[in-house]
CSV table of C-alpha atoms and ligand atoms in Angstrom, one decimal:
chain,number,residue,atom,x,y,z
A,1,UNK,CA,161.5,150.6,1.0
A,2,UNK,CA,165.2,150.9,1.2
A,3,UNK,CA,166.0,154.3,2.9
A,4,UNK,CA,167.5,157.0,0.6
A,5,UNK,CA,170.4,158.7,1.7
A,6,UNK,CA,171.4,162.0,0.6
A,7,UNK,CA,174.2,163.9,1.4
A,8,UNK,CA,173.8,167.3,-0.6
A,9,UNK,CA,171.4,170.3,0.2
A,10,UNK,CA,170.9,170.9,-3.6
A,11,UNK,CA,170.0,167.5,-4.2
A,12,UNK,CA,167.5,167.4,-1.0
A,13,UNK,CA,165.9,170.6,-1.4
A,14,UNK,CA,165.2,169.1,-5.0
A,15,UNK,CA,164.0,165.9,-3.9
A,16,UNK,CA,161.4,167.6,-1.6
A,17,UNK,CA,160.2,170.1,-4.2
A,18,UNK,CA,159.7,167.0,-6.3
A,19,UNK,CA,157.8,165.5,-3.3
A,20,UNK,CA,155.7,168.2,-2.6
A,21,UNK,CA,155.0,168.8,-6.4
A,22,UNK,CA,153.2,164.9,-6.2
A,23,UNK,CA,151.0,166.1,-3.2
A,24,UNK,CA,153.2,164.4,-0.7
A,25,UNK,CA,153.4,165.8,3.3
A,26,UNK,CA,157.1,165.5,4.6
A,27,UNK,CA,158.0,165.2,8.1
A,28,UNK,CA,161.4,166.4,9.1
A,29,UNK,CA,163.1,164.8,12.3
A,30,UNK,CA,166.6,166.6,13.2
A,31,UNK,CA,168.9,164.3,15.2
A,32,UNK,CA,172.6,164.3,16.3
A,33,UNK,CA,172.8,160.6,15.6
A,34,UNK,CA,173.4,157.7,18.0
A,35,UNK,CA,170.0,157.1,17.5
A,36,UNK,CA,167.9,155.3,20.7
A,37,UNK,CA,164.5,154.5,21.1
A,38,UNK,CA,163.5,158.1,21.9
A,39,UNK,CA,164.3,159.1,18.5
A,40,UNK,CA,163.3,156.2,16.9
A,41,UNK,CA,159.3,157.3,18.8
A,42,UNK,CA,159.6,161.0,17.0
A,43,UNK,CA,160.0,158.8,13.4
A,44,UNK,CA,157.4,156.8,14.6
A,45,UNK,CA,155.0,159.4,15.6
A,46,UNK,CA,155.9,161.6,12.0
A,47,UNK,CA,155.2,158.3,10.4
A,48,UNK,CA,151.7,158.1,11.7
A,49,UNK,CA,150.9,161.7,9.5
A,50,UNK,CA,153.5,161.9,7.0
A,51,UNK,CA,154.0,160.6,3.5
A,52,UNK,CA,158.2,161.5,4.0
A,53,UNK,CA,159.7,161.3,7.0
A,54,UNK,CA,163.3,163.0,6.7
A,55,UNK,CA,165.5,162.2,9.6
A,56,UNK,CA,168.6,164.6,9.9
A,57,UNK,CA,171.8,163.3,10.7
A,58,UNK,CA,174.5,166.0,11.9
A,59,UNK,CA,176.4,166.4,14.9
A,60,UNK,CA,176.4,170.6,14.8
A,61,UNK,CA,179.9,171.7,16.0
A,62,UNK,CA,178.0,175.9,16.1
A,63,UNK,CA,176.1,174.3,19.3
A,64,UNK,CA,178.9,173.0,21.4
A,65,UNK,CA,181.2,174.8,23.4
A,66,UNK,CA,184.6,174.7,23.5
A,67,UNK,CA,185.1,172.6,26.2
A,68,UNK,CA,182.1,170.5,25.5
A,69,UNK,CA,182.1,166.9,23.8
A,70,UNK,CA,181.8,167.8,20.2
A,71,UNK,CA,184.8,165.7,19.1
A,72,UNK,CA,183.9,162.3,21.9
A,73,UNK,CA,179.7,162.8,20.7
A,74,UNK,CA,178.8,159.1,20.0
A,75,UNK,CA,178.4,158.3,16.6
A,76,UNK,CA,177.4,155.0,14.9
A,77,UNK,CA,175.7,156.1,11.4
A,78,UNK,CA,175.3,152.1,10.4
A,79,UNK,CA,172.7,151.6,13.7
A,80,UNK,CA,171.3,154.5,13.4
A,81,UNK,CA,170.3,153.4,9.5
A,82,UNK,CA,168.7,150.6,10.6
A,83,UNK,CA,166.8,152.4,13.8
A,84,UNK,CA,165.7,154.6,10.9
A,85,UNK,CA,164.5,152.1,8.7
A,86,UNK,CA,163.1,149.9,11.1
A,87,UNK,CA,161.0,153.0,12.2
A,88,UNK,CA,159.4,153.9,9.0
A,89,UNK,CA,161.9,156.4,8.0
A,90,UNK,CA,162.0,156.8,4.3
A,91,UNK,CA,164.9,159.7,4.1
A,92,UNK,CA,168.2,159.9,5.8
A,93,UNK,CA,169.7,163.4,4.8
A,94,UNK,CA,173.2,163.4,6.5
A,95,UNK,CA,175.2,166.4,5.0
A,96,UNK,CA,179.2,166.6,6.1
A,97,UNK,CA,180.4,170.0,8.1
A,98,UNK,CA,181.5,171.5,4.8
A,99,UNK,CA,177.9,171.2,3.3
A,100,UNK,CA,176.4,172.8,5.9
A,101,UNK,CA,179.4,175.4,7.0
A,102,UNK,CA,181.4,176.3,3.5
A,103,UNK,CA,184.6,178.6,4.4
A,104,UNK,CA,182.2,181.7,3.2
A,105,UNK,CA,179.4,180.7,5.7
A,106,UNK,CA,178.0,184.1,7.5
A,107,UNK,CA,174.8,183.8,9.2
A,108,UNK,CA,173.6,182.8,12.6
A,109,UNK,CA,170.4,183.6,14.4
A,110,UNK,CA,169.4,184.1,17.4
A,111,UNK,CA,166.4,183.8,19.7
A,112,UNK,CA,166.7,186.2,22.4
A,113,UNK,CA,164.5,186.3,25.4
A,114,UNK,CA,163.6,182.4,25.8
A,115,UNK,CA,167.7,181.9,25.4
A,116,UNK,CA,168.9,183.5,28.0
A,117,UNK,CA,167.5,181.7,31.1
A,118,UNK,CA,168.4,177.9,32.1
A,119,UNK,CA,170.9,176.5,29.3
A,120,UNK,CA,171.3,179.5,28.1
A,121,UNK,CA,173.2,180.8,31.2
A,122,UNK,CA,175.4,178.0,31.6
A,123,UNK,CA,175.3,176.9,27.6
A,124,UNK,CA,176.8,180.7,25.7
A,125,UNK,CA,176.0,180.4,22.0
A,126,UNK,CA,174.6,176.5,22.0
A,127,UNK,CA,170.9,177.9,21.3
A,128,UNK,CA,172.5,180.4,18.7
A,129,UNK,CA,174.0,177.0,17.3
A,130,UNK,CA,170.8,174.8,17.5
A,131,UNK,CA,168.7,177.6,16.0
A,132,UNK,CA,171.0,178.3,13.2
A,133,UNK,CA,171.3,174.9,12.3
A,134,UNK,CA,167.6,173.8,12.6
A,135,UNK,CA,166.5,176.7,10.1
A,136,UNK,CA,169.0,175.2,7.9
A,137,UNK,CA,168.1,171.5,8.2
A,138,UNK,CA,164.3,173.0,7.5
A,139,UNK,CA,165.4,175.0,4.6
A,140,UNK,CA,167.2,172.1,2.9
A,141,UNK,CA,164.4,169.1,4.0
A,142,UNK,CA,161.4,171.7,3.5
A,143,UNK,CA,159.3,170.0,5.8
A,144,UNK,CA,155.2,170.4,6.3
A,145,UNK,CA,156.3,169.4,10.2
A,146,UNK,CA,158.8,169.0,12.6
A,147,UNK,CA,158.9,167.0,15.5
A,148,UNK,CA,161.2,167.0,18.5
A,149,UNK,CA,161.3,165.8,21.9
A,150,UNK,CA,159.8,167.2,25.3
A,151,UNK,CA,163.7,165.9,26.4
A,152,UNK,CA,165.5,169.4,25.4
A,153,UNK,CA,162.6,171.6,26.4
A,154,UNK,CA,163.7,175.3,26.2
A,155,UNK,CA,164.9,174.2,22.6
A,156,UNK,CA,161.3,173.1,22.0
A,157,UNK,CA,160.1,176.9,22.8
A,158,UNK,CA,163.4,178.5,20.9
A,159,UNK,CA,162.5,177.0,17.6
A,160,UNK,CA,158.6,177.3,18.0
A,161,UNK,CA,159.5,180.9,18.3
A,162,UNK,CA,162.1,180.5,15.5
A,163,UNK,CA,159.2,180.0,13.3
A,164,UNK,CA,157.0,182.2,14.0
A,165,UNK,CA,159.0,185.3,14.1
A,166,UNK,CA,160.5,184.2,10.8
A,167,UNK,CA,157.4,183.0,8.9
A,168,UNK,CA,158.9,179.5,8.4
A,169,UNK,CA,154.9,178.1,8.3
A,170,UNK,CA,156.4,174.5,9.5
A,171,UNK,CA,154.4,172.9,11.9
A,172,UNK,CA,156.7,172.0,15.3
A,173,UNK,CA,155.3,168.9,16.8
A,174,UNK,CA,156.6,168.1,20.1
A,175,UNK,CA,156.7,164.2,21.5
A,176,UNK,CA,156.9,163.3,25.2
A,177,UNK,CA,160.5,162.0,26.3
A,178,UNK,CA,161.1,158.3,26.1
A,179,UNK,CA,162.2,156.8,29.8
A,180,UNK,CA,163.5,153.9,30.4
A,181,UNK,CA,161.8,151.5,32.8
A,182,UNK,CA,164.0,153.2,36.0
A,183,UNK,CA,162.7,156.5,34.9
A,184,UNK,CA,166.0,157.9,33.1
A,185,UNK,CA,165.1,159.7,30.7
A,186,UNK,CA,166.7,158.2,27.1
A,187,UNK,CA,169.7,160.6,25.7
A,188,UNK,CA,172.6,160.0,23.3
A,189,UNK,CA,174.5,160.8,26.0
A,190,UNK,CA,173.7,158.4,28.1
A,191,UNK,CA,176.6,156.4,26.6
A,192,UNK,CA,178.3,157.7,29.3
A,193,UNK,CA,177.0,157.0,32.5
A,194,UNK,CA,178.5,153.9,34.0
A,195,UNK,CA,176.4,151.2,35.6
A,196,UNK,CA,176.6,153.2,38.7
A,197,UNK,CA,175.8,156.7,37.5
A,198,UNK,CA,172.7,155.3,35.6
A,199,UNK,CA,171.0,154.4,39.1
A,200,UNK,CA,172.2,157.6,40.6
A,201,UNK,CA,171.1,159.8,37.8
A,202,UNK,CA,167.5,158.1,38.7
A,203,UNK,CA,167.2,161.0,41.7
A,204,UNK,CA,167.0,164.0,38.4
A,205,UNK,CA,163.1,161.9,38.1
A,206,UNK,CA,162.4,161.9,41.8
A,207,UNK,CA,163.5,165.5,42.5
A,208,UNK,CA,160.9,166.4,38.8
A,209,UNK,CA,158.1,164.3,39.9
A,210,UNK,CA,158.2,165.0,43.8
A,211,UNK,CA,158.3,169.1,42.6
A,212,UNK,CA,155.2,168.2,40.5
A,213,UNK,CA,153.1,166.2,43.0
A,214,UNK,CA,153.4,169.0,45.4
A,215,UNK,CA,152.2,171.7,42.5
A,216,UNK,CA,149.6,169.0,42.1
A,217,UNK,CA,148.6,169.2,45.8
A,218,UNK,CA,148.5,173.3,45.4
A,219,UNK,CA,151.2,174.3,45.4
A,220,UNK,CA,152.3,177.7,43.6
A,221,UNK,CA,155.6,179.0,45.5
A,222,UNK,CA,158.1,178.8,43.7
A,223,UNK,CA,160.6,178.6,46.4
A,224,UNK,CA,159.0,175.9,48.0
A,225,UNK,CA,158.7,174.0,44.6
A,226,UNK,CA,162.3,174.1,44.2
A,227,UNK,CA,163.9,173.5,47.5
A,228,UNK,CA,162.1,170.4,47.4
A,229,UNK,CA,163.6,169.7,43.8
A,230,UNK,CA,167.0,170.5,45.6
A,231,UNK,CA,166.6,168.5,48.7
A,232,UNK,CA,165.6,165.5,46.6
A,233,UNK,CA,168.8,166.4,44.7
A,234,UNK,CA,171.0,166.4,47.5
A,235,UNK,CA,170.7,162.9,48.3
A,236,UNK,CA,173.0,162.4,45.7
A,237,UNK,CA,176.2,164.1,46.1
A,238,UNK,CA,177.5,162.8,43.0
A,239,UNK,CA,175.0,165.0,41.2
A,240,UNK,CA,176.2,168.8,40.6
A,241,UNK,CA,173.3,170.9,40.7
A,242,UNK,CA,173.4,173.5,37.7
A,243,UNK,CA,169.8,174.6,38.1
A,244,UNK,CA,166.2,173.0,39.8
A,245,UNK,CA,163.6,175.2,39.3
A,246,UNK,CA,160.3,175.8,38.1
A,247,UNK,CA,158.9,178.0,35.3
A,248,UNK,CA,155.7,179.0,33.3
A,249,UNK,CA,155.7,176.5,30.3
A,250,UNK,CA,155.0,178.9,27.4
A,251,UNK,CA,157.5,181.3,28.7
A,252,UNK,CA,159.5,180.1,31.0
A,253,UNK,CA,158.9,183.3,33.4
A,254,UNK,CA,160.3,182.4,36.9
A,255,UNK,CA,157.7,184.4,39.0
A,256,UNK,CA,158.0,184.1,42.8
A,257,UNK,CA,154.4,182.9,42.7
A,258,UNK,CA,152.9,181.2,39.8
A,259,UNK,CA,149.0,181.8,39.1
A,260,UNK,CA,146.9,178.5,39.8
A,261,UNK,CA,145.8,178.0,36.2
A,262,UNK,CA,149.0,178.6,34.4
A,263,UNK,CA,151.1,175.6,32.5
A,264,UNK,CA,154.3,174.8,34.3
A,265,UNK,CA,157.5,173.1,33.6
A,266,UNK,CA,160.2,172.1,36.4
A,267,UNK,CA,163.6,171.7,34.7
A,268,UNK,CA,167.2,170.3,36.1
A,269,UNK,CA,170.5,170.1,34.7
A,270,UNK,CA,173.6,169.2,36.2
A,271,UNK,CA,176.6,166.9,36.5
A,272,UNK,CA,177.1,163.6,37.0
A,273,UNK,CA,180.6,162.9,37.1
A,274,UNK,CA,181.6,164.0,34.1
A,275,UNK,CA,178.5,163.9,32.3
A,276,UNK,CA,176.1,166.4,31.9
A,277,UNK,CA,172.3,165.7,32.2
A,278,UNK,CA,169.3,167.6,32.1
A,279,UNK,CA,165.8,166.4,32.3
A,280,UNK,CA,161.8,168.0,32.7
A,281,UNK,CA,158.6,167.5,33.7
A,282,UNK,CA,155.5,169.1,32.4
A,283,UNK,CA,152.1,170.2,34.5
A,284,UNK,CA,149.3,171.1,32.6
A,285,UNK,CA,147.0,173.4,34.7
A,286,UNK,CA,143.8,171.5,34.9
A,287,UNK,CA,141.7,174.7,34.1
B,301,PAF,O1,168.1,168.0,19.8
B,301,PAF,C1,169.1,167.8,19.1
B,301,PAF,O2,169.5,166.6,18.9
B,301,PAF,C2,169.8,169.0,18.4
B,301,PAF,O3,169.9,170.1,19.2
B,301,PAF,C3,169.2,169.3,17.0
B,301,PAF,C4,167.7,169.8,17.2
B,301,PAF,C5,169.2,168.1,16.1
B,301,PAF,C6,170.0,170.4,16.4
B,301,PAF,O4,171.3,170.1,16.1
């Protein structure tokens, strides 16, 4: 089937009453674009229990700061059809700024607690951005389920709690990042590493999985769990540490010692040269 593309919210909220009217389950998938294999796994994966999958196409100038790369964010809209299509994507709902953000546009929200930590300190206003923009891309694809990546973690939790508190009743689906064979962890931005900075950026993987063997061995200090994160780090001066640490996975609570049965996630960001890169690793308590 040839994808659809739509462009309006009127004419996609319409289409998807339609859908839902003829018993069909939808599946939305919000992207920025530049589509790579991680996204095209999410389609895949909606695919598998979906009648619809909706994949979202808008680079959201609320989440970016001013001195981020809104303006130099890849974009290639032609691949990223054919990623789409060749994924099982049916939909393609790529609205322009003015869609989403008319001159009269008023509302934001905002996710407190679980924003304020990690790339919330060093990221003011991006979750307020991602959060606002996500209820929007729901309330114009009015999806069953969402699915996003493990990749932006906290994210994960800010619009799981998004829909709660608000009563959305959409299902949030999460999907293990995509690596590439080295380890990196696939991102749009990516695009930016040189040849060079792709092997260096391999030590964000070795710093996350030498943190979780050593929780795996026992392991609950937190301190301990992250200056081992950090001396991994160092080996690469090239990489600017932003944060290497540890947290409980449901809340990302930073205790100074972590119970043995809890679910825990070690998170990095930082810069490489110019780039900014963050990365996770999930442990799942064995109890
Ligand atoms: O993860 C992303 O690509 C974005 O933050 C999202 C969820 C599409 C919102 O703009």
């Amino acid at each position: 089937m040839p994808l659809t593309i739509i462009t309006t919210i009127k004419e996609m909220q319409d289409l998807s009453d339609t859908l839902r009217k003829q018993g069909k389950t939808i599946a939305c998938v919000p992207t920025m674009g530049y589509l790579h294999a991680g996204h095209a796994s999410l389609i895949k994966e909606a695919v598998k229990s979906h009648d619809i999958v909706i994949t979202t196409i808008f680079v959201n100038p609320l989440q970016f700061g001013p001195k981020e790369d809104f303006e130099r964010y890849p974009r290639d809209t032609e691949r990223d059809k054919n990623i789409i299509e060749a994924s099982g994507g049916s939909i393609l709902f790529y609205p322009s700024i003015d869609e989403m953000y008319p001159p009269d546009y008023q509302t934001t929200i905002s996710v407190t607690n679980i924003s304020k930590s990690f790339e919330g300190a060093f990221r003011p206003g991006h979750f307020e951005g991602v959060a606002t923009v996500v209820a929007k891309l729901f309330g114009a694809t009015k999806p069953h389920t969402a699915f996003f990546g493990q990749k932006d973690y906290q994210q994960t939790l800010i619009i799981k709690q998004m829909v709660h508190d608000l009563n959305l009743g959409i299902c949030i689906s999460i999907v293990p990042t995509l690596r590439e064979s080295s380890g990196l962890a696939m991102s749009s931005r990516n695009v930016y590493l040189s040849d060079d900075e792709k092997k260096q950026a391999l030590v964000l993987h070795s710093a996350l999985s030498e943190g979780h063997s050593l929780i795996e061995h026992g392991e609950r200090k937190r301190a301990k769990i992250e200056q081992v994160m950090h001396d991994i780090l160092a080996t690469c001066p090239e990489f600017t540490i932003q944060y290497a640490s540890v947290a409980e996975a449901d809340t990302l609570a930073t205790p100074d010692i972590f119970l043995e049965n809890k679910d825990l996630v070690l998170l990095i960001a930082g810069f490489l040269g110019k780039t900014r890169l963050i990365d996770n690793m999930l442990y799942l308590s064995k109890s």
